[in-house]
Amino acid sequence: MLRNLLLATLLIPPLAYADGGKPILNVSYDVTREFFKEYNPKFVNYWQQKSGQTITINQSHGGSSKQARAVADGLEADVITMNQPGDIDILYQRGKLLPKDWQKRLPHASSPFTSTTVFLVRKGNPKKIKDWDDLAKPGVSVVIPNPKTSGNGKYSYLAAWGYAEKKYGGGDKARDFVTKLFRNVPVLDTGGRGATTTFVQRGIGDALLTFENEVQLIKNELGGSDFEVVYPSVSVLVEAPVAVVDKYADKHGTRATAQAYLEYLYSDEGQELAAKHYYRPRNEKVFAKYAAERFPDIALFSVDEVFGGWDKAQKIHFDNGGTFDQIYTK
Amino acid sequence: MLFKKTLLSSLLISSGLIAIPALADDSQELEELRARIQELDQKIRVLDRKNEIAVEEAAAKEKEKPVLVAGEKGFGFKSADGNFEFRLRGLIHVDYRSFGDDEVNGVKQIDGFLARRIRPTFEGTLFGKYDFRFTPEFGEGVNRAQDSGNTARVVDAYIDARLEPWFKVRAGKFKPFVGLERLQSGSDIKFIERSYVSNNILPNRDLGVSLHGDVLDGKLNYAVGVFNGSVDGGENTTTQDSNIDKDYAARVFVQPFKGGDSALAGLGAGLSFTYGDAEGTAAVTNLPSYKTPGQSNNFFSYAGTVVSDGKRLRWSPQAYYYNGPFGVLAEYAEVSQEVRRTDIDRHDTLKNNAWHVTANWILTGEDASFKGVSPKSPFTTDGKGWGAWELIARYQENNIDKDAFSTAAAGPGVRFADPRTNAESAKSWAVGVNWYLNQWVRLAVNYEETHFDKGGSVNNAGAATGGFTDVRDRDDERLLFSRLQVSF
């Protein structure tokens, strides 16, 4: 019996990690470049120790919805790391590339960390921007990526809508508020990183709306003394879901590696790294460790709570002919 | 001078001719100008940025535009993501056939040119996984005599759904996955005419559907299919099947060392079967005739009163081996066919077979493979490149079941075929040279000699209606083929 057990122990590892060190492709959204640049070598090291395999991880970044469409159209990603579930849902809807219930496969609905939408303003906050109302005032210029192509832009739009709904009531009032706000948006970039370029490097606008981790990156690495971060009274909970793209992982024979790659995001090391990059970790201990320093306590609402889920929000607001198309006429 | 100016200024100011605005007004105006300049500056920046984004988007859209293709794989166009593609390809074979004898068994052998294949091919891909192919034929022997014009026909017309590498579905008219040499493209075959195995025993093309796929990293290929069924070496037409029962085909082919560095990396071997049940009639016998290598004459045909009468089973072991410039392809095929005489009560199961071994050696060092040869140095008229040169050799046999002919007690006779006009076997050897000027153009010369055994002629032609004692071997066939091939 003992001998059989010993034999089984010797045989199981090579069978369990039968991917043979094949490279994997992670298709992600625009503003995760820096995080995965640091995360990937850590995972490669971890995986090397665990399985004995040395692997390569390839990255692809861009506007999240655009990236998701690319995968649905045939870009053979082994894993996809997006900033909204809707972008992963289309992989099921358009090509059955993964199962419908993909969110059940990892904790926290397959979202290992979160973020929120905040404001970045110029030094001294010359337009005195404190909350959402200030963004809709005449004479204020706001930079937001295109909600049709960018998850970052969608969250900014929904955050403004949710704020208006809570403060002024739903329906036409929220619509009027968001219309006014988007009148102040002079240019629409396709992704979050492009919007950062518009605001920081091209010097356009009084405020940039983007993810909390992105504004901290700008502050820390792209001229921190020239900008200030403003946390509004309320904002949207940004969930960053991840999934193995079953069809392509199976085709490439990389399922075990891809699965481990995503599970490692939930490890202490992965969560610490998320916090370091200003993503709000799901691990409560890690979150508590960094909360005071990095994550101000603001009221957050989820897309499910205010909009009834991403499917509904997409259909009403962002599909062709939807509310955004109606209010944004520039 | 300076004093004069100062005095003048003082006088003008004091007289009220020049007014100095209040300091407060000046400051306000400066602020307004500054704001105005900032506003204009923002507008210019926004315009610049919009232009920048428009250029980026235009560049991205440019990448999404369909791409025109004109190159090694033919001509066509495809979508930027490659999921939709259309290709125009072509294959032209113009041959000259010279027979060594002007007359064989009393039949004139006419030397001359022949447009053996004139095939445009329209093929492509839809949604990245559905391939289609349509190939009409405007050449070949089905073309009628000089005065009756050509008869075009459809050679291939099918769709192939590549659902998974291990699960593909092909439907339409196509080559059944049976014969190894038959599956080799017409532009890649080594000799001008395929072997007896391909031309006389195994099916050429058929109408049906086949499941096929590659597993174990392409080391194992499988195929199973159901077809209308065709006679030996036959090609089913696009019309309705004349037979109620269908034919079934299956094949496995392994390349166990594929992708490795060993000397056996180019080894492949397989086994295929077809099985069907065909009842012939006097009008449609569902039985074949076997051609000589010259393709103009048959050396074996069943008697006019013989029809197919049930099961037809074919099986074919097959293999190839390629190593560096050397290649060899070998194939055996046997058909077991139930036949019946319609004029008398006679039924039997006859077994006919064929086999060949074909070897090639590329003198200019290119690697031999199942596919065509792509010269390292294409031919140029200035002598800098001579293309690729290949020597080829083949031995092949086609053997008919002796029970087709004789009744043991009474000597030679017509059981199912007449030995006075049909031989029991054909044995051929051939050599040749292929000159690949480039990957599209090839010149070929083949010499093939065939010896026929046990029948096919009589010593005295005038006694053909009499006894069988004068039966002799059919005259040998000697052929010099040459071919110009253009394929793209």
mmCIF file of N, CA, C and O in Angstrom, chain A residues 14 21 56 78 90 96 101 112-113 176 245 307:
data_model
loop_
_atom_site.group_PDB
_atom_site.id
_atom_site.type_symbol
_atom_site.label_atom_id
_atom_site.label_comp_id
_atom_site.label_asym_id
_atom_site.label_seq_id
_atom_site.Cartn_x
_atom_site.Cartn_y
_atom_site.Cartn_z
ATOM 1 N N PRO A 14 4.008 15.044 -12.595
ATOM 2 C CA PRO A 14 4.157 15.244 -14.028
ATOM 3 C C PRO A 14 2.848 15.139 -14.796
ATOM 4 O O PRO A 14 2.666 15.773 -15.811
ATOM 5 N N GLY A 21 5.213 23.307 -20.207
ATOM 6 C CA GLY A 21 5.889 24.596 -20.259
ATOM 7 C C GLY A 21 5.531 25.423 -21.479
ATOM 8 O O GLY A 21 6.344 26.212 -21.955
ATOM 9 N N THR A 56 6.590 31.013 -20.566
ATOM 10 C CA THR A 56 6.594 32.409 -21.010
ATOM 11 C C THR A 56 5.158 32.902 -20.983
ATOM 12 O O THR A 56 4.243 32.163 -21.343
ATOM 13 N N ASP A 78 -5.228 32.455 -23.753
ATOM 14 C CA ASP A 78 -5.404 31.358 -22.792
ATOM 15 C C ASP A 78 -6.166 31.854 -21.566
ATOM 16 O O ASP A 78 -6.951 31.121 -20.966
ATOM 17 N N ILE A 90 -19.259 37.905 -23.392
ATOM 18 C CA ILE A 90 -19.421 37.799 -24.856
ATOM 19 C C ILE A 90 -18.603 36.634 -25.423
ATOM 20 O O ILE A 90 -18.905 36.149 -26.501
ATOM 21 N N LYS A 96 -18.952 30.513 -27.491
ATOM 22 C CA LYS A 96 -18.889 29.395 -26.530
ATOM 23 C C LYS A 96 -17.433 29.042 -26.220
ATOM 24 O O LYS A 96 -17.076 27.863 -26.133
ATOM 25 N N ASP A 101 -21.327 29.861 -16.942
ATOM 26 C CA ASP A 101 -21.167 30.172 -15.512
ATOM 27 C C ASP A 101 -19.691 30.350 -15.120
ATOM 28 O O ASP A 101 -19.279 29.985 -14.029
ATOM 29 N N PRO A 112 -10.545 38.907 -8.588
ATOM 30 C CA PRO A 112 -9.587 38.837 -7.475
ATOM 31 C C PRO A 112 -9.312 40.178 -6.790
ATOM 32 O O PRO A 112 -8.792 40.203 -5.678
ATOM 33 N N PHE A 113 -9.625 41.269 -7.438
ATOM 34 C CA PHE A 113 -9.479 42.581 -6.799
ATOM 35 C C PHE A 113 -10.464 43.561 -7.431
ATOM 36 O O PHE A 113 -11.091 43.260 -8.451
ATOM 37 N N ASP A 176 -30.294 63.825 -17.884
ATOM 38 C CA ASP A 176 -29.906 65.232 -18.100
ATOM 39 C C ASP A 176 -28.538 65.512 -17.499
ATOM 40 O O ASP A 176 -27.714 66.209 -18.097
ATOM 41 N N VAL A 245 -9.819 30.952 -20.860
ATOM 42 C CA VAL A 245 -10.577 30.789 -22.105
ATOM 43 C C VAL A 245 -10.440 29.316 -22.507
ATOM 44 O O VAL A 245 -9.482 28.908 -23.153
ATOM 45 N N PHE A 307 -27.946 49.189 -11.763
ATOM 46 C CA PHE A 307 -28.346 49.011 -13.170
ATOM 47 C C PHE A 307 -28.913 47.619 -13.465
ATOM 48 O O PHE A 307 -29.257 47.318 -14.594
#
